[in-house]
Coordinates of C-alpha atoms in Angstrom, one line a residue:
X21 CA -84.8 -3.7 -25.7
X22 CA -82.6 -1.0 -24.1
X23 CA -81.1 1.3 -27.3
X24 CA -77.9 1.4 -25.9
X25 CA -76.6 -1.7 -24.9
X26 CA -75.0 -2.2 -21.4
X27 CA -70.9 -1.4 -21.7
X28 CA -69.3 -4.5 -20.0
X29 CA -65.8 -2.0 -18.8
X30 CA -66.9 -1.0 -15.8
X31 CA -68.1 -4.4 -14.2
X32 CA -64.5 -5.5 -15.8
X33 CA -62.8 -2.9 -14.1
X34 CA -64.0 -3.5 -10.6
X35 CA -63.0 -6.9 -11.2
X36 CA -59.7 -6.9 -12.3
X37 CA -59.2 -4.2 -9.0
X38 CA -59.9 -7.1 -6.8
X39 CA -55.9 -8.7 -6.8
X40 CA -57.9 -12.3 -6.6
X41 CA -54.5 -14.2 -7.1
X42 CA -55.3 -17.8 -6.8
X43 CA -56.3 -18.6 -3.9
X44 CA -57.2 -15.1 -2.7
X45 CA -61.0 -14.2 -3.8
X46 CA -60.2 -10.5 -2.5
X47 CA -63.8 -9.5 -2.9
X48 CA -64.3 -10.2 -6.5
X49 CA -67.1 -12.6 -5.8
X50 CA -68.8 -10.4 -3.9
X51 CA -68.6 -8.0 -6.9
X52 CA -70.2 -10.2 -8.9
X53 CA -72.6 -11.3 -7.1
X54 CA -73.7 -7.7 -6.1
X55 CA -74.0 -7.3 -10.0
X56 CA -76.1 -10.5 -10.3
X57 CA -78.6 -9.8 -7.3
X58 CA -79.8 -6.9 -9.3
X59 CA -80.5 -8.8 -12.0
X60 CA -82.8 -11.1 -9.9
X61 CA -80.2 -14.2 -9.7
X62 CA -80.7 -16.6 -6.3
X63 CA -77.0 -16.0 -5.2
X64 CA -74.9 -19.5 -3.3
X65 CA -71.2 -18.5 -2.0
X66 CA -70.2 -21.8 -1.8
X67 CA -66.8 -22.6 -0.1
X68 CA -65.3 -25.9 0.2
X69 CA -61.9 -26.1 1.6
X70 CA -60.5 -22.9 1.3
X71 CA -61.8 -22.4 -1.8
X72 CA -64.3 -19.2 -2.7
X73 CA -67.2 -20.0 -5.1
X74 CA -70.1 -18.6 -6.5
X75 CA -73.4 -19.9 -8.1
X76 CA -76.2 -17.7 -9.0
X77 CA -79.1 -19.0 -11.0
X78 CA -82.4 -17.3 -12.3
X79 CA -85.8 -19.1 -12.7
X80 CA -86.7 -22.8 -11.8
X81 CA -88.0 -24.2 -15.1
X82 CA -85.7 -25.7 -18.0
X83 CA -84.1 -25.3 -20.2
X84 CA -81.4 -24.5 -17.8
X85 CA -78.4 -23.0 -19.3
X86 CA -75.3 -22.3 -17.5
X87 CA -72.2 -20.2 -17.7
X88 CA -69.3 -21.3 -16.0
X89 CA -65.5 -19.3 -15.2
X90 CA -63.5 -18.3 -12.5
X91 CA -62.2 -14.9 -11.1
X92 CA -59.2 -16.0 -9.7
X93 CA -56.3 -15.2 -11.9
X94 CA -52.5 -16.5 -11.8
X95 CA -49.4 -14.1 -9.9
X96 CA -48.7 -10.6 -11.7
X97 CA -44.7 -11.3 -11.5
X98 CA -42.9 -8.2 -10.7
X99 CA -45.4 -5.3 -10.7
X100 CA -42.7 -3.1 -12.0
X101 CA -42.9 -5.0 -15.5
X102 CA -46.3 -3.8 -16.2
X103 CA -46.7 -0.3 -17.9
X104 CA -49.4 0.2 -15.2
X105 CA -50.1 -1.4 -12.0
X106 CA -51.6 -5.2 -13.0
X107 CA -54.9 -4.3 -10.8
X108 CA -55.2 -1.0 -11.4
X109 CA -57.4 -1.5 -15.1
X110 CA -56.3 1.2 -16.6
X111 CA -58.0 2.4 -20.0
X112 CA -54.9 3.4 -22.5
X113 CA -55.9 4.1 -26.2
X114 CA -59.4 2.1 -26.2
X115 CA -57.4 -1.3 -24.4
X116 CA -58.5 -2.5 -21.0
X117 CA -55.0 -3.6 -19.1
X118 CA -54.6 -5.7 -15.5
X119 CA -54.7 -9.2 -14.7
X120 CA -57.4 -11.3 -15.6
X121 CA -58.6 -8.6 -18.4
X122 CA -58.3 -11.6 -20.9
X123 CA -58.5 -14.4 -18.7
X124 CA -61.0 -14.5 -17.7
X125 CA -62.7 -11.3 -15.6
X126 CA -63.1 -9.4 -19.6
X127 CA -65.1 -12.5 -20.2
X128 CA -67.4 -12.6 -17.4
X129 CA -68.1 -9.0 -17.3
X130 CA -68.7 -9.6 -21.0
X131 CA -71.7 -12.5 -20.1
X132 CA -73.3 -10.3 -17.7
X133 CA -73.8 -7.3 -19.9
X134 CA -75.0 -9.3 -22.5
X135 CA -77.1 -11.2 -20.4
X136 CA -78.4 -7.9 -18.9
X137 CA -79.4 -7.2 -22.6
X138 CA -80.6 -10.6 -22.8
X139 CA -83.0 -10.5 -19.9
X140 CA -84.5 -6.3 -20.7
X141 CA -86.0 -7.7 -24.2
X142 CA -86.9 -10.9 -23.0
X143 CA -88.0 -10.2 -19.0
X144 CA -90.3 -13.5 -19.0
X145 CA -87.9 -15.7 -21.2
X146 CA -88.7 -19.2 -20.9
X147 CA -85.8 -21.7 -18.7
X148 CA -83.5 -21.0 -16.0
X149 CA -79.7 -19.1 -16.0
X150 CA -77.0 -19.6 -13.9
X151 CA -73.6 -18.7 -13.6
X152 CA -71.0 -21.3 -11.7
X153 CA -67.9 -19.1 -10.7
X154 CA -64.8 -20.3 -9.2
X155 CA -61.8 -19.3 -7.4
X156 CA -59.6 -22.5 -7.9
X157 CA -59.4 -22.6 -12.2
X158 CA -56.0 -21.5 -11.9
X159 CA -55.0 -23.3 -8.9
X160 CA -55.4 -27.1 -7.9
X161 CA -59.1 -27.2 -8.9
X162 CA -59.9 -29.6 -6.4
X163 CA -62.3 -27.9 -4.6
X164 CA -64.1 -25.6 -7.3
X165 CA -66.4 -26.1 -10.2
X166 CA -65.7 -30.2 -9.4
X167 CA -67.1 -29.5 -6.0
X168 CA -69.9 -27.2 -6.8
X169 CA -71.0 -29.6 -9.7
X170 CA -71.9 -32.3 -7.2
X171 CA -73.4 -29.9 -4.8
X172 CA -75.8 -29.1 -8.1
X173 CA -76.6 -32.6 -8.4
X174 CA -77.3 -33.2 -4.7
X175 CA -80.2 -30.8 -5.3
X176 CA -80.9 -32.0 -8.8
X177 CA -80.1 -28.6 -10.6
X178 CA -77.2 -29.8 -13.0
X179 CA -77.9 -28.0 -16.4
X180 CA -78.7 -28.7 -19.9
X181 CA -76.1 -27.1 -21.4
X182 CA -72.8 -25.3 -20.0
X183 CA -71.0 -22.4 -22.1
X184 CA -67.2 -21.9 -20.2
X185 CA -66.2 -18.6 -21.4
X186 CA -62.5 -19.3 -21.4
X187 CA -60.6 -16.7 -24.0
X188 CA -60.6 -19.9 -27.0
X189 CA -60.9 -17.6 -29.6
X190 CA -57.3 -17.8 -31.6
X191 CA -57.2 -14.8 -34.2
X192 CA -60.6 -13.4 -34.0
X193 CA -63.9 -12.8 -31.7
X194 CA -65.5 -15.8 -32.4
X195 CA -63.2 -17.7 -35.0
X196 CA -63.1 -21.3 -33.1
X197 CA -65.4 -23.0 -30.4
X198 CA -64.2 -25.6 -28.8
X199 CA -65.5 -28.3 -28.5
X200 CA -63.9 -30.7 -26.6
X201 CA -60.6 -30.7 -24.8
X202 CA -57.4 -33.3 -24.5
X203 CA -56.8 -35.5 -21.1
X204 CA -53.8 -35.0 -19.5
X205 CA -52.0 -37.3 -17.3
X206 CA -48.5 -37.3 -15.3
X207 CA -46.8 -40.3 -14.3
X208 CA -43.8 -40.7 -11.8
X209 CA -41.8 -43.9 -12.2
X210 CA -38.7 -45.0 -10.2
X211 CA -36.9 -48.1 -11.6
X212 CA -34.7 -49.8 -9.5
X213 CA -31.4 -51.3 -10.0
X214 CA -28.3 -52.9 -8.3
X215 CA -25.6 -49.9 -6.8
X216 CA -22.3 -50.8 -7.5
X217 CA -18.7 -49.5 -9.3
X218 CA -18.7 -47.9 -12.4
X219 CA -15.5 -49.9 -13.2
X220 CA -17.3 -53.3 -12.3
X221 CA -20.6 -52.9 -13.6
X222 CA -21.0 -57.3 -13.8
X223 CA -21.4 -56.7 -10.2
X224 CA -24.1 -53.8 -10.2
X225 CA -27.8 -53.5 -12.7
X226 CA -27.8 -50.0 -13.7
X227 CA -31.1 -49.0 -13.9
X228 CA -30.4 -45.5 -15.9
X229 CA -29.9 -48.2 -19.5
X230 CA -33.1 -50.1 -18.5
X231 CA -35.3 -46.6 -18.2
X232 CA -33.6 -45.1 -20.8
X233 CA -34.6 -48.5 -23.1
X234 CA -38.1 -48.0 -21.5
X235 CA -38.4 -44.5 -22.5
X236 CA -37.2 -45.3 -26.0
X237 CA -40.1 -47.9 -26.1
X238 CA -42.6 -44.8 -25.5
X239 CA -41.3 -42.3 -27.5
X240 CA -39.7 -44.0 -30.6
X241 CA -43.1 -44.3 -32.1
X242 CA -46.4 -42.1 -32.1
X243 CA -49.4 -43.3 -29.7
X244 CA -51.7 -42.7 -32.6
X245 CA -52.4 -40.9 -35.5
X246 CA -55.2 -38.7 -34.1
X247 CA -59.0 -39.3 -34.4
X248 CA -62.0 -36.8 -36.2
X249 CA -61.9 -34.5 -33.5
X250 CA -58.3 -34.7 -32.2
X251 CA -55.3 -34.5 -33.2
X252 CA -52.8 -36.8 -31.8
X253 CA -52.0 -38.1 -28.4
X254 CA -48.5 -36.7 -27.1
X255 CA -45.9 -38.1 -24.5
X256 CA -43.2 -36.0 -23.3
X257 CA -40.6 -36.9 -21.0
X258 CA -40.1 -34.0 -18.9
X259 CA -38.6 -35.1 -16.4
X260 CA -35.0 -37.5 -16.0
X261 CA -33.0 -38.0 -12.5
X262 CA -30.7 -39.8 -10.7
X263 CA -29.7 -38.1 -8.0
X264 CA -26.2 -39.2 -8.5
X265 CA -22.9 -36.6 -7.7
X266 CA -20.6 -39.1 -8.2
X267 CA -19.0 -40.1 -11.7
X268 CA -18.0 -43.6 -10.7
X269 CA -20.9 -44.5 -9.2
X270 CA -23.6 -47.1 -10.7
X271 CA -27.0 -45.7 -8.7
X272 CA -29.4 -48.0 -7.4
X273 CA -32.7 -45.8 -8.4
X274 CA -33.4 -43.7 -11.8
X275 CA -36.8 -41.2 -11.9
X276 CA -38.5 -40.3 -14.8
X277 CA -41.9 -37.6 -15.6
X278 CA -43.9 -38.4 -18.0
X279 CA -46.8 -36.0 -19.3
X280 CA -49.8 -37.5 -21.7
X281 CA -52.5 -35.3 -23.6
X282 CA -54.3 -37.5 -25.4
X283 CA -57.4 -37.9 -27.8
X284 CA -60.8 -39.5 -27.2
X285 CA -59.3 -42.7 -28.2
X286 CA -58.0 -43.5 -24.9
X287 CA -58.3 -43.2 -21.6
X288 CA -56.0 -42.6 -18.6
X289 CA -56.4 -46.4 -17.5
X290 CA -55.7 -47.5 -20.9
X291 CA -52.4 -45.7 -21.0
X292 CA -51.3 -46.5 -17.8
X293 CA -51.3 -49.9 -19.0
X294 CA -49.6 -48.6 -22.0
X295 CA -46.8 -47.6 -19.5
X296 CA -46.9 -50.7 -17.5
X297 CA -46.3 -52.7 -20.3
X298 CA -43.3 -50.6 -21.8
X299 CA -42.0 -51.5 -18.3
X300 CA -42.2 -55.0 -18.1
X301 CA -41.2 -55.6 -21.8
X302 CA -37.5 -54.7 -20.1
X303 CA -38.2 -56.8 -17.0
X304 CA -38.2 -53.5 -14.6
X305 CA -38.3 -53.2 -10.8
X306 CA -40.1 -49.7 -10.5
X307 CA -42.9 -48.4 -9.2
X308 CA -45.8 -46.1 -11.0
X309 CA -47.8 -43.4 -9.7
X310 CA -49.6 -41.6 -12.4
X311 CA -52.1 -38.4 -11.7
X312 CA -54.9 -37.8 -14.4
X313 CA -55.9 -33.8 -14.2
X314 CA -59.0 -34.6 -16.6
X315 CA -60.2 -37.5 -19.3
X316 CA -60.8 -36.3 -22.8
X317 CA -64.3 -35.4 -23.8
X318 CA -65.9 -34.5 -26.6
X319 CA -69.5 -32.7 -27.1
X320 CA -70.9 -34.1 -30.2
X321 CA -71.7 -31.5 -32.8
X322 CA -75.6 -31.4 -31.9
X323 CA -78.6 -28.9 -30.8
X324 CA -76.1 -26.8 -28.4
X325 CA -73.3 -26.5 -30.5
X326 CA -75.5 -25.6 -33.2
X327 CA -76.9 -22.6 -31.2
X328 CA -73.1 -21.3 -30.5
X329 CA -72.3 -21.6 -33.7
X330 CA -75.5 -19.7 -34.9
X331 CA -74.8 -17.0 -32.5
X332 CA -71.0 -16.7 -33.6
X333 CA -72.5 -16.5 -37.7
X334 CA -74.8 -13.6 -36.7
X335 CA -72.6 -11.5 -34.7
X336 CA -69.3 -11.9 -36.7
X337 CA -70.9 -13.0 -39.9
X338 CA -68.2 -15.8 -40.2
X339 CA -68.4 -19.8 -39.5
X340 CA -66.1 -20.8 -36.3
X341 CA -64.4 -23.9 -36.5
X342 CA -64.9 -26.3 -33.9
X343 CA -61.6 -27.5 -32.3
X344 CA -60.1 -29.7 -29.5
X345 CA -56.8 -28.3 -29.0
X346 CA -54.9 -26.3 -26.0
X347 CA -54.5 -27.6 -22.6
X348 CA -57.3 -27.9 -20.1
X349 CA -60.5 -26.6 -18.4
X350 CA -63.0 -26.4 -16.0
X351 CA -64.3 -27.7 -18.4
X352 CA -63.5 -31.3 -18.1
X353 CA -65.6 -31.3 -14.8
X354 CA -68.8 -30.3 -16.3
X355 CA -68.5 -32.6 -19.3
X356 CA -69.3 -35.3 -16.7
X357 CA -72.8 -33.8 -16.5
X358 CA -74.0 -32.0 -19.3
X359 CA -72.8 -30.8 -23.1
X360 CA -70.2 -28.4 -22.6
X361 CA -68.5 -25.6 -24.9
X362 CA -65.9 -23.1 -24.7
X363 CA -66.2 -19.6 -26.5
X364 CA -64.5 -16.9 -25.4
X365 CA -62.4 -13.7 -26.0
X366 CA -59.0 -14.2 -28.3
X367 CA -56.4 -14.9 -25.7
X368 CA -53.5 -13.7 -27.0
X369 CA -52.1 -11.6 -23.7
X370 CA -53.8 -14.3 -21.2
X371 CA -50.9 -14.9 -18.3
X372 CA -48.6 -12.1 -20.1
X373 CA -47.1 -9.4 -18.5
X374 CA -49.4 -6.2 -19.6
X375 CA -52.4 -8.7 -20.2
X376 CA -55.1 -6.4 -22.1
X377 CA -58.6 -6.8 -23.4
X378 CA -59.9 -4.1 -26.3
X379 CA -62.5 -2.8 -25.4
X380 CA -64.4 -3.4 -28.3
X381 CA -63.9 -6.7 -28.1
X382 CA -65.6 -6.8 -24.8
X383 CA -68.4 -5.0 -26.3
X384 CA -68.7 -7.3 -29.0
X385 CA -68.8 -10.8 -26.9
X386 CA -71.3 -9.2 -24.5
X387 CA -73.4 -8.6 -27.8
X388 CA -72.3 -12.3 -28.9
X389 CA -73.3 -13.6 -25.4
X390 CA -76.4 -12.5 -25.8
X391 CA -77.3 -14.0 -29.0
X392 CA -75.8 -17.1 -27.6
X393 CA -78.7 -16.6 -24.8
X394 CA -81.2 -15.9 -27.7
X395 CA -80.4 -18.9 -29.9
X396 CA -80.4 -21.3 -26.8
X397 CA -83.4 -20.6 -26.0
X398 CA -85.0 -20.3 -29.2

C-alpha cells in the first residue's frame, strides 16, 4: 500500500465548487465520475425525469458492496451570511467550509480516497464496488436512488450490502451507526360540517369541535411505547385551518396535517386505519389523503453490521452504538433490496449557514472507509 494515504480535500473541494442546489447537478457528477473512471469503475449517468444520477461499479463477481449518497445539496440562503462564498471551499484554520462540506460531498470524497487506498493494497480484491449517486436526496426523491434501484434489478445487479454515507455520526467520527430509520407519513383530512350562524348553532354542525375531539383522540395518548430498536412512534399535528375571516360564522369545512414517524411496529396502512378509526368514533364526514415518504426498516444486527462496527472499533478504538433515530434517507429505498447502514461524518453544521468539515475528520473516515472495505470483504 501507498505510504501516504490519498488526502480526500481536494476531490471535496471541486465538489462543493459545483453549486449542485437540488435539482441543479452543475457538473458535480461529472466530477465524480472523472475521479471514478481512473479508478477503473464502469460509469452509468442515469437520468430519469429531470433528475441527474450516477452509478459506477467495479468488477462482476460478488460479494457486491455498494455505497450510496447524493451531491445535490439544499439552497445556501443569502450568500452574504456565510464568512466565505458557500461554493467557494475555502480552507480557514484546518476546516473545509461551503455547502455540502458535511452533507454529504465531505463524505463521498471521503469513500473515494479510502477506497483508492482500498483498491492500491488490494488491486485483485475479491467482489464487485459500486457507488449509487443521486441528485434528488434533498429534493422530492422520486426519481433518484428509488429509480436507479430498479434499474439495478432489471439487470440483476442489486448488492449485498449498501453503506449510505449520510453524516450520522452525533459527537464523534464513528460514535453511532445507524441502523435502521423511522417511517414517516403525512395525512391531509377535511371534515365536513353544516355552515350556519354563530348565534344559532342548533341550525349549523360545526365541524372545528368534531376535529378538534378527533384530534384529541390521537394525541391524548401515546401510539406506543417504543420497540428494541426504536423509540417511540410520534404524531404531531402541524397543521389546523379553517379558512374562516368571519367571527360569527359557523364554517362548513375544518383541515387538519398530521405528521407520523413511527417504529417497526407499524406500518403506514396500519395507521391509516388508526386515523380512520379516530374518525369514525366521532361519526365524521371528511375525507383522508395520507402520503408515506418511506416505511420503517430495520437491518438486523448480523454479518454487515458486524463488519461496520469492526471497522469503526479499529479506526477509533471505540464501540458505536447502533441507533434508529433522525428523520429519513435514501436509505429507506435500498432497504427494500438489500441490508443497508448509515455511517458517516458528525453532522453537526449539515444545512447551517457556514456548513464546515475538519479536515481531519475527512482524513480519518476516508481511513475508516477503507477498513469498512477491508472488513466487508474479509
Amino acid at each position: 500500500m501507498k505510504n501516504t494515504p490519498t488526502d480526500p480535500v481536494p476531490l471535496a473541494q471541486a465538489l462543493i465548487r459545483c453549486p449542485s442546489v437540488t435539482p441543479a447537478d452543475a457538473g458535480a457528477l461529472g466530477v465524480l465520475e472523472a475521479a471514478l473512471a481512473a479508478l477503473g469503475f464502469t460509469c452509468h449517468r442515469l437520468t430519469f425525469g429531470e433528475t441527474p444520477n450516477l452509478y459506477a461499479r467495479r468488477g462482476t463477481e460478488g460479494p457486491h458492496f455498494c455505497y450510496a449518497g447524493h451531491t445535490d445539496v439544499v439552497p445556501t440562503g443569502p450568500a452574504e451570511a456565510w464568512t466565505d462564498g458557500p461554493f467557494d471551499a475555502v480552507v480557514k484554520d484546518g476546516v473545509l467550509y461551503g455547502r455540502g462540506a458535511c452533507d454529504m460531498k465531505g463524505g463521498i470524497s471521503a469513500f473515494v480516497a479510502g477506497l483508492t487506498d482500498y483498491l492500491a493494497a488490494n488491486p485483485h480484491a475479491p467482489g464487485s464496488i459500486s457507488l449509487l449517486i443521486t441528485g434528488d436526496e434533498e429534493g422530492p426523491a422520486k426519481d433518484g436512488t428509488t429509480k436507479v434501484l430498479d434499474w439495478l434489478a432489471a439487470r440483476g445487479e442489486i448488492p449485498d450490502m449498501a453503506l449510505v454515507g449520510e453524516p450520522t455520526s452525533r459527537a464523534a467520527l464513528g460514535d453511532l451507526i445507524k441502523v435502521g430509520r423511522r417511517g414517516s407519513m403525512t395525512a391531509y383530512i377535511t371534515l365536513f360540517g353544516t355552515q350556519g350562524h354563530s348565534a344559532y348553532p342548533q341550525r349549523a354542525d360545526n365541524p372545528i369541535h368534531r376535529l378538534v375531539r378527533v384530534l384529541h383522540r390521537l394525541t391524548a395518548q401515546p401510539i406506543d411505547q417504543g420497540s428494541q430498536f426504536f423509540e417511540a412512534t410520534t404524531l404531531q399535528v402541524t397543521g389546523f385551518d379553517v379558512g374562516n375571516a368571519a367571527n360569527n360564522v359557523i364554517p362548513g369545512e375544518a383541515r387538519a396535517m398530521l405528521n407520523i414517524r413511527f417504529n417497526d411496529l407499524h406500518t403506514s396502512a396500519s395507521l391509516t386505519e388508526h386515523l380512520h378509526a379516530a374518525l369514525r368514533a366521532e361519526e365524521a364526514r371528511y375525507e383522508m389523503r395520507v402520503d408515506c415518504s418511506g416505511e420503517s426498516f430495520l437491518t438486523q444486527p448480523g454479518p454487515f453490521v458486524d463488519a461496520l462496527r469492526r471497522a469503526v472499533v479499529r479506526a477509533t478504538g471505540a464501540e458505536p452504538a447502533l441507533d434508529t433515530g433522525g428523520g429519513t434517507s435514501d436509505a429507506r429505498f435500498i432497504a427494500r433490496f438489500c441490508p443497508v447502514a448509515e455511517l458517516g461524518a458528525v453532522g453537526s453544521t449539515m444545512h447551517k449557514v457556514d456548513e464546515a468539515a475538519p479536515v481531519a475528520e475527512l482524513r480519518e473516515l476516508a481511513a475508516l472507509y477503507r477498513m469498512v472495505l477491508e472488513e466487508a470483504f474479509a
